PDB file of C-alpha atoms in Angstrom:
ATOM      1  CA  ASN A   1       4.746  16.075  12.984  1.00 51.00           C
ATOM      2  CA  ALA A   2       6.910  13.882  10.899  1.00 71.00           C
ATOM      3  CA  GLY A   3       5.406  11.336   8.725  1.00 91.00           C
ATOM      4  CA  VAL A   4       6.666   7.685   8.112  1.00 95.00           C
ATOM      5  CA  MET A   5      10.575   7.839   7.329  1.00 96.00           C
ATOM      6  CA  GLN A   6      12.371   5.228   5.374  1.00 97.00           C
ATOM      7  CA  ASN A   7      16.148   5.223   4.620  1.00 96.00           C
ATOM      8  CA  PRO A   8      17.849   4.836   2.402  1.00 97.00           C
ATOM      9  CA  ARG A   9      15.674   6.012  -0.207  1.00 96.00           C
ATOM     10  CA  HIS A  10      17.704   4.308  -2.886  1.00 97.00           C
ATOM     11  CA  LEU A  11      19.918   1.281  -2.246  1.00 98.00           C
ATOM     12  CA  VAL A  12      22.119  -0.576  -4.795  1.00 98.00           C
ATOM     13  CA  ARG A  13      23.539  -3.832  -3.974  1.00 98.00           C
ATOM     14  CA  ARG A  14      25.396  -6.630  -5.942  1.00 97.00           C
ATOM     15  CA  ARG A  15      24.183 -10.205  -5.987  1.00 97.00           C
ATOM     16  CA  GLY A  16      24.962 -12.029  -2.849  1.00 97.00           C
ATOM     17  CA  GLN A  17      25.178  -8.876  -0.754  1.00 98.00           C
ATOM     18  CA  GLU A  18      22.884  -7.867   2.034  1.00 98.00           C
ATOM     19  CA  ALA A  19      20.353  -5.269   1.961  1.00 98.00           C
ATOM     20  CA  ARG A  20      19.006  -3.451   5.114  1.00 98.00           C
ATOM     21  CA  LEU A  21      16.099  -1.139   4.898  1.00 98.00           C
ATOM     22  CA  ARG A  22      14.914   0.928   7.850  1.00 98.00           C
ATOM     23  CA  CYS A  23      11.571   2.442   8.726  1.00 98.00           C
ATOM     24  CA  SER A  24      10.786   4.824  11.508  1.00 97.00           C
ATOM     25  CA  PRO A  25       6.719   4.972  12.112  1.00 96.00           C
ATOM     26  CA  MET A  26       4.923   8.061  12.696  1.00 94.00           C
ATOM     27  CA  LYS A  27       5.044   9.419  16.366  1.00 92.00           C
ATOM     28  CA  GLY A  28       2.619   7.483  18.424  1.00 89.00           C
ATOM     29  CA  HIS A  29       2.325   4.401  16.072  1.00 91.00           C
ATOM     30  CA  SER A  30       3.317   1.039  17.242  1.00 90.00           C
ATOM     31  CA  HIS A  31       2.215  -1.000  14.298  1.00 92.00           C
ATOM     32  CA  VAL A  32       4.414  -1.370  11.351  1.00 94.00           C
ATOM     33  CA  TYR A  33       3.721  -3.080   7.967  1.00 94.00           C
ATOM     34  CA  TRP A  34       6.092  -3.903   5.125  1.00 96.00           C
ATOM     35  CA  TYR A  35       5.062  -4.182   1.512  1.00 96.00           C
ATOM     36  CA  ARG A  36       6.983  -4.835  -1.853  1.00 96.00           C
ATOM     37  CA  GLN A  37       6.094  -3.451  -5.128  1.00 94.00           C
ATOM     38  CA  LEU A  38       7.483  -5.211  -7.979  1.00 91.00           C
ATOM     39  CA  PRO A  39       7.719  -3.190 -11.496  1.00 85.00           C
ATOM     40  CA  GLU A  40       4.137  -2.882 -13.071  1.00 82.00           C
ATOM     41  CA  GLU A  41       2.489  -4.479 -10.125  1.00 86.00           C
ATOM     42  CA  GLY A  42       0.458  -3.412  -6.964  1.00 88.00           C
ATOM     43  CA  LEU A  43       1.854  -3.476  -3.384  1.00 92.00           C
ATOM     44  CA  LYS A  44       2.161  -6.894  -1.767  1.00 93.00           C
ATOM     45  CA  PHE A  45       2.055  -7.275   1.991  1.00 92.00           C
ATOM     46  CA  MET A  46       4.889  -9.035   3.362  1.00 95.00           C
ATOM     47  CA  VAL A  47       5.072  -8.744   7.221  1.00 94.00           C
ATOM     48  CA  TYR A  48       3.194  -6.904  10.124  1.00 93.00           C
ATOM     49  CA  LEU A  49       4.952  -6.105  13.294  1.00 94.00           C
ATOM     50  CA  GLN A  50       4.452  -4.461  16.757  1.00 92.00           C
ATOM     51  CA  LYS A  51       7.276  -3.708  19.048  1.00 89.00           C
ATOM     52  CA  GLU A  52       9.309  -6.684  19.586  1.00 89.00           C
ATOM     53  CA  ASN A  53       6.797  -8.939  17.921  1.00 93.00           C
ATOM     54  CA  ILE A  54       5.962 -10.281  14.528  1.00 94.00           C
ATOM     55  CA  ILE A  55       2.344 -10.546  14.174  1.00 91.00           C
ATOM     56  CA  ASP A  56       1.761 -11.874  10.835  1.00 90.00           C
ATOM     57  CA  GLU A  57       4.574 -12.630   8.294  1.00 92.00           C
ATOM     58  CA  SER A  58       2.330 -14.571   5.827  1.00 90.00           C
ATOM     59  CA  GLY A  59       3.664 -12.405   2.760  1.00 91.00           C
ATOM     60  CA  MET A  60       7.392 -12.992   3.533  1.00 94.00           C
ATOM     61  CA  PRO A  61       9.469 -15.091   1.203  1.00 93.00           C
ATOM     62  CA  LYS A  62      10.478 -18.158   3.206  1.00 89.00           C
ATOM     63  CA  GLU A  63      14.149 -17.606   2.874  1.00 94.00           C
ATOM     64  CA  ARG A  64      16.613 -14.698   2.940  1.00 97.00           C
ATOM     65  CA  PHE A  65      14.035 -12.243   4.267  1.00 97.00           C
ATOM     66  CA  SER A  66      13.493 -11.236   7.958  1.00 97.00           C
ATOM     67  CA  ALA A  67      12.190  -8.303   9.666  1.00 97.00           C
ATOM     68  CA  GLU A  68      12.384  -6.750  13.227  1.00 96.00           C
ATOM     69  CA  PHE A  69      10.817  -4.082  15.117  1.00 96.00           C
ATOM     70  CA  PRO A  70      12.897  -3.569  18.335  1.00 93.00           C
ATOM     71  CA  LYS A  71      11.860  -1.846  21.399  1.00 90.00           C
ATOM     72  CA  GLU A  72      14.204   0.985  20.704  1.00 90.00           C
ATOM     73  CA  GLY A  73      14.823   2.271  17.110  1.00 92.00           C
ATOM     74  CA  PRO A  74      13.390   1.687  13.624  1.00 96.00           C
ATOM     75  CA  SER A  75      11.974  -1.264  12.004  1.00 97.00           C
ATOM     76  CA  ILE A  76      14.518  -3.210   9.926  1.00 98.00           C
ATOM     77  CA  LEU A  77      13.820  -5.342   6.686  1.00 98.00           C
ATOM     78  CA  ARG A  78      16.754  -7.516   6.032  1.00 98.00           C
ATOM     79  CA  ILE A  79      17.457  -9.302   2.794  1.00 98.00           C
ATOM     80  CA  GLN A  80      20.433 -11.666   2.637  1.00 97.00           C
ATOM     81  CA  GLN A  81      22.232 -12.712  -0.332  1.00 98.00           C
ATOM     82  CA  VAL A  82      20.169 -10.580  -2.649  1.00 97.00           C
ATOM     83  CA  VAL A  83      19.269 -11.529  -6.228  1.00 97.00           C
ATOM     84  CA  ARG A  84      18.054  -9.615  -9.207  1.00 95.00           C
ATOM     85  CA  GLY A  85      14.581 -10.572  -8.658  1.00 95.00           C
ATOM     86  CA  ASP A  86      14.630  -8.749  -5.212  1.00 96.00           C
ATOM     87  CA  SER A  87      14.748  -5.418  -7.143  1.00 96.00           C
ATOM     88  CA  ALA A  88      11.717  -3.475  -6.187  1.00 96.00           C
ATOM     89  CA  ALA A  89      10.264  -0.596  -4.212  1.00 96.00           C
ATOM     90  CA  TYR A  90       9.904  -1.540  -0.420  1.00 98.00           C
ATOM     91  CA  PHE A  91       7.242   0.392   1.340  1.00 97.00           C
ATOM     92  CA  CYS A  92       6.755   0.792   5.068  1.00 96.00           C
ATOM     93  CA  ALA A  93       3.557   1.876   6.515  1.00 94.00           C
ATOM     94  CA  SER A  94       2.587   2.499  10.261  1.00 93.00           C
ATOM     95  CA  SER A  95      -0.795   2.691  12.045  1.00 89.00           C
ATOM     96  CA  GLN A  96      -1.765   3.811  15.529  1.00 87.00           C
ATOM     97  CA  TYR A  97      -4.160   0.797  16.119  1.00 81.00           C
ATOM     98  CA  ARG A  98      -4.573  -2.698  14.806  1.00 77.00           C
ATOM     99  CA  GLY A  99      -7.336  -3.598  12.648  1.00 66.00           C
ATOM    100  CA  PRO A 100      -8.998  -2.500   9.304  1.00 60.00           C
ATOM    101  CA  ALA A 101     -10.650   0.433  10.788  1.00 59.00           C
ATOM    102  CA  ASP A 102      -7.512   2.544  11.026  1.00 70.00           C
ATOM    103  CA  THR A 103      -5.848   3.615   7.823  1.00 78.00           C
ATOM    104  CA  GLN A 104      -1.983   2.791   7.252  1.00 86.00           C
ATOM    105  CA  TYR A 105       0.163   5.705   6.499  1.00 91.00           C
ATOM    106  CA  PHE A 106       3.048   4.898   4.095  1.00 93.00           C
ATOM    107  CA  GLY A 107       6.601   6.053   3.803  1.00 96.00           C
ATOM    108  CA  PRO A 108       8.195   7.155   0.559  1.00 95.00           C
ATOM    109  CA  GLY A 109       9.818   3.851   0.113  1.00 97.00           C
ATOM    110  CA  THR A 110      13.269   2.467  -0.635  1.00 98.00           C
ATOM    111  CA  ARG A 111      14.038   1.543  -4.231  1.00 96.00           C
ATOM    112  CA  LEU A 112      16.339  -1.436  -4.059  1.00 97.00           C
ATOM    113  CA  THR A 113      18.391  -2.326  -7.282  1.00 97.00           C
ATOM    114  CA  VAL A 114      20.468  -5.502  -7.350  1.00 97.00           C
ATOM    115  CA  LEU A 115      23.201  -5.487 -10.196  1.00 95.00           C
TER     116      LEU A 115
ATOM    117  CA  ASP B   1      -4.595 -15.363  -7.766  1.00 70.00           C
ATOM    118  CA  GLN B   2      -5.477 -11.638  -7.656  1.00 83.00           C
ATOM    119  CA  GLN B   3      -7.986 -10.809  -4.985  1.00 92.00           C
ATOM    120  CA  VAL B   4      -8.210  -7.184  -5.751  1.00 95.00           C
ATOM    121  CA  LYS B   5      -8.439  -6.402  -9.471  1.00 96.00           C
ATOM    122  CA  GLN B   6      -8.285  -2.997 -11.204  1.00 96.00           C
ATOM    123  CA  ASN B   7      -8.753  -3.734 -14.846  1.00 92.00           C
ATOM    124  CA  SER B   8      -7.913  -0.330 -16.421  1.00 95.00           C
ATOM    125  CA  PRO B   9      -4.163   0.143 -16.224  1.00 94.00           C
ATOM    126  CA  SER B  10      -4.825   3.736 -17.360  1.00 96.00           C
ATOM    127  CA  LEU B  11      -7.700   6.364 -17.790  1.00 97.00           C
ATOM    128  CA  SER B  12      -7.601   9.635 -19.527  1.00 97.00           C
ATOM    129  CA  VAL B  13     -10.223  12.280 -18.397  1.00 98.00           C
ATOM    130  CA  GLN B  14     -10.793  15.985 -19.449  1.00 97.00           C
ATOM    131  CA  GLU B  15     -10.266  18.542 -16.665  1.00 97.00           C
ATOM    132  CA  GLY B  16     -13.458  19.448 -15.022  1.00 97.00           C
ATOM    133  CA  ARG B  17     -15.141  16.062 -15.933  1.00 98.00           C
ATOM    134  CA  ILE B  18     -15.992  13.193 -13.715  1.00 98.00           C
ATOM    135  CA  SER B  19     -13.280  10.459 -13.236  1.00 98.00           C
ATOM    136  CA  ILE B  20     -14.426   6.941 -12.497  1.00 98.00           C
ATOM    137  CA  LEU B  21     -12.037   4.327 -11.249  1.00 98.00           C
ATOM    138  CA  ASN B  22     -13.160   0.813 -10.975  1.00 98.00           C
ATOM    139  CA  CYS B  23     -12.166  -2.046  -8.665  1.00 98.00           C
ATOM    140  CA  ASP B  24     -13.310  -5.537  -8.268  1.00 97.00           C
ATOM    141  CA  TYR B  25     -12.643  -7.969  -5.670  1.00 97.00           C
ATOM    142  CA  THR B  26     -13.221 -11.745  -5.006  1.00 96.00           C
ATOM    143  CA  ASN B  27     -12.616 -12.422  -1.404  1.00 91.00           C
ATOM    144  CA  SER B  28     -15.750 -12.213   0.571  1.00 91.00           C
ATOM    145  CA  MET B  29     -13.866 -11.716   3.693  1.00 88.00           C
ATOM    146  CA  PHE B  30     -12.887  -8.386   2.791  1.00 90.00           C
ATOM    147  CA  ASP B  31     -14.995  -5.747   4.858  1.00 89.00           C
ATOM    148  CA  TYR B  32     -12.981  -2.517   4.539  1.00 90.00           C
ATOM    149  CA  PHE B  33     -11.705  -0.901   1.351  1.00 92.00           C
ATOM    150  CA  LEU B  34      -9.369   2.014   0.835  1.00 92.00           C
ATOM    151  CA  TRP B  35      -8.097   4.129  -2.091  1.00 95.00           C
ATOM    152  CA  TYR B  36      -4.664   5.378  -2.190  1.00 94.00           C
ATOM    153  CA  LYS B  37      -3.165   7.862  -4.456  1.00 96.00           C
ATOM    154  CA  LYS B  38       0.508   7.545  -5.439  1.00 94.00           C
ATOM    155  CA  TYR B  39       2.691  10.036  -7.277  1.00 94.00           C
ATOM    156  CA  PRO B  40       6.025   8.715  -8.869  1.00 90.00           C
ATOM    157  CA  ALA B  41       8.915   8.210  -6.319  1.00 86.00           C
ATOM    158  CA  GLU B  42       6.588   8.559  -3.306  1.00 90.00           C
ATOM    159  CA  GLY B  43       4.558   6.378  -1.099  1.00 93.00           C
ATOM    160  CA  PRO B  44       0.923   5.947  -1.480  1.00 93.00           C
ATOM    161  CA  THR B  45      -1.225   8.317   0.102  1.00 92.00           C
ATOM    162  CA  PHE B  46      -4.519   7.526   1.745  1.00 91.00           C
ATOM    163  CA  LEU B  47      -7.539   9.205  -0.011  1.00 94.00           C
ATOM    164  CA  ILE B  48     -10.969   7.553   1.131  1.00 94.00           C
ATOM    165  CA  SER B  49     -12.188   4.449   2.669  1.00 92.00           C
ATOM    166  CA  ILE B  50     -15.479   2.714   3.035  1.00 93.00           C
ATOM    167  CA  SER B  51     -16.690  -0.057   5.539  1.00 90.00           C
ATOM    168  CA  SER B  52     -18.740  -2.875   4.071  1.00 90.00           C
ATOM    169  CA  ILE B  53     -21.846  -1.802   6.350  1.00 91.00           C
ATOM    170  CA  LYS B  54     -21.990   1.341   4.010  1.00 93.00           C
ATOM    171  CA  ASP B  55     -22.615   1.605   0.335  1.00 95.00           C
ATOM    172  CA  LYS B  56     -21.356   5.154  -0.156  1.00 97.00           C
ATOM    173  CA  ASN B  57     -18.807   7.493   1.478  1.00 96.00           C
ATOM    174  CA  GLU B  58     -18.121  11.047   0.513  1.00 97.00           C
ATOM    175  CA  ASP B  59     -15.308  13.499   1.094  1.00 96.00           C
ATOM    176  CA  GLY B  60     -15.274  16.628  -0.923  1.00 97.00           C
ATOM    177  CA  ARG B  61     -14.621  15.893  -4.581  1.00 97.00           C
ATOM    178  CA  PHE B  62     -14.119  12.137  -3.950  1.00 98.00           C
ATOM    179  CA  THR B  63     -16.965   9.658  -3.378  1.00 98.00           C
ATOM    180  CA  VAL B  64     -16.482   5.887  -3.114  1.00 98.00           C
ATOM    181  CA  PHE B  65     -19.435   3.487  -3.841  1.00 98.00           C
ATOM    182  CA  LEU B  66     -19.576  -0.054  -2.694  1.00 97.00           C
ATOM    183  CA  ASN B  67     -21.762  -2.847  -4.324  1.00 97.00           C
ATOM    184  CA  LYS B  68     -21.154  -5.860  -2.120  1.00 95.00           C
ATOM    185  CA  SER B  69     -23.495  -8.248  -4.136  1.00 95.00           C
ATOM    186  CA  ALA B  70     -21.283  -7.494  -7.144  1.00 96.00           C
ATOM    187  CA  LYS B  71     -18.135  -7.292  -5.262  1.00 96.00           C
ATOM    188  CA  HIS B  72     -17.300  -3.986  -7.005  1.00 97.00           C
ATOM    189  CA  LEU B  73     -16.326  -0.482  -5.801  1.00 97.00           C
ATOM    190  CA  SER B  74     -15.675   2.634  -7.562  1.00 98.00           C
ATOM    191  CA  LEU B  75     -13.970   6.011  -7.017  1.00 98.00           C
ATOM    192  CA  HIS B  76     -15.667   9.021  -8.353  1.00 98.00           C
ATOM    193  CA  ILE B  77     -13.716  12.276  -8.528  1.00 98.00           C
ATOM    194  CA  VAL B  78     -15.681  15.372  -9.627  1.00 97.00           C
ATOM    195  CA  PRO B  79     -14.590  17.812 -10.938  1.00 97.00           C
ATOM    196  CA  SER B  80     -11.336  16.334 -12.010  1.00 98.00           C
ATOM    197  CA  GLN B  81      -8.304  18.479 -11.607  1.00 97.00           C
ATOM    198  CA  PRO B  82      -4.679  18.441 -13.040  1.00 96.00           C
ATOM    199  CA  GLY B  83      -3.239  17.644  -9.677  1.00 95.00           C
ATOM    200  CA  ASP B  84      -5.449  14.466  -9.693  1.00 97.00           C
ATOM    201  CA  SER B  85      -3.200  12.867 -12.189  1.00 97.00           C
ATOM    202  CA  ALA B  86      -1.552  10.019 -10.407  1.00 97.00           C
ATOM    203  CA  VAL B  87      -1.821   6.252  -9.945  1.00 96.00           C
ATOM    204  CA  TYR B  88      -4.858   5.128  -7.783  1.00 97.00           C
ATOM    205  CA  PHE B  89      -4.733   1.983  -5.941  1.00 96.00           C
ATOM    206  CA  CYS B  90      -7.695   0.211  -4.558  1.00 96.00           C
ATOM    207  CA  ALA B  91      -6.963  -1.855  -1.288  1.00 93.00           C
ATOM    208  CA  ALA B  92      -8.918  -4.200   0.799  1.00 92.00           C
ATOM    209  CA  SER B  93      -8.632  -5.588   4.274  1.00 89.00           C
ATOM    210  CA  ALA B  94     -10.381  -8.637   6.035  1.00 84.00           C
ATOM    211  CA  ASN B  95     -11.842  -8.549   9.427  1.00 60.00           C
ATOM    212  CA  SER B  96      -9.020  -8.416  11.828  1.00 49.00           C
ATOM    213  CA  GLY B  97     -10.217 -11.323  13.746  1.00 43.00           C
ATOM    214  CA  GLY B  98     -10.227 -13.673  10.730  1.00 45.00           C
ATOM    215  CA  GLY B  99      -7.613 -12.425   8.402  1.00 49.00           C
ATOM    216  CA  ALA B 100      -4.301 -10.955   7.964  1.00 58.00           C
ATOM    217  CA  ASP B 101      -3.740  -7.409   8.941  1.00 72.00           C
ATOM    218  CA  GLY B 102      -1.951  -6.486   5.808  1.00 82.00           C
ATOM    219  CA  LEU B 103      -3.857  -4.724   2.963  1.00 88.00           C
ATOM    220  CA  THR B 104      -4.325  -6.441  -0.378  1.00 90.00           C
ATOM    221  CA  PHE B 105      -3.813  -3.850  -3.326  1.00 93.00           C
ATOM    222  CA  GLY B 106      -4.745  -3.881  -6.840  1.00 95.00           C
ATOM    223  CA  LYS B 107      -2.282  -3.068  -9.515  1.00 94.00           C
ATOM    224  CA  GLY B 108      -3.415   0.493  -9.836  1.00 95.00           C
ATOM    225  CA  THR B 109      -4.946   2.648 -12.504  1.00 97.00           C
ATOM    226  CA  HIS B 110      -3.006   5.565 -13.871  1.00 97.00           C
ATOM    227  CA  LEU B 111      -5.329   8.572 -14.174  1.00 98.00           C
ATOM    228  CA  ILE B 112      -4.285  11.292 -16.556  1.00 98.00           C
ATOM    229  CA  ILE B 113      -6.159  14.516 -16.458  1.00 97.00           C
ATOM    230  CA  GLN B 114      -5.908  16.510 -19.636  1.00 96.00           C
ATOM    231  CA  PRO B 115      -6.368  20.104 -19.854  1.00 91.00           C
TER     232      PRO B 115
END
């Protein structure tokens, strides 16, 4: 029973390049959440998606960041024209149901380094 | 504006003793609270949760206490074991009907269990 999978685990990009982070939820989970952890900080919620729908993107930066969760395949967090301040650990979590009563299961994260 | 605060960045406890990790919150809409444990280079792992209708929840060596009037919760680990050394995150969620579905995290407390 595989857990939440994220790839790549480490990603290095130069300023101005694009970064694509992938997340495959646990089997049977249709809710995906993305979080970002800056150095010495806690995790910050970015976006919540269900299949083919963005439910809540209140934590997403207004520019350069986008997320999708297509009908088939993993969820993708895309960062265009990366800057040094985007260097962080990006965690994906999934849940079976919506709402606070369920827990979110986290993947191992993608560590993005922008040179 | 930090809505979930963990004021102790680190805590050192002797093996076999009780570890007490504290967490304060400011948003009165929060009604579900979770503790996550995180090892380096891994994603957070769910530990224990509590709903606002309760004031205590216990699971083996882990007990979470909630004081709603003080907007304070604590995680007790007894007895502490070397494998408990990790960063512990407190997280909170608002009612799904009235708030975002993402979790709000504190900055974490690094627990060190000394032999």
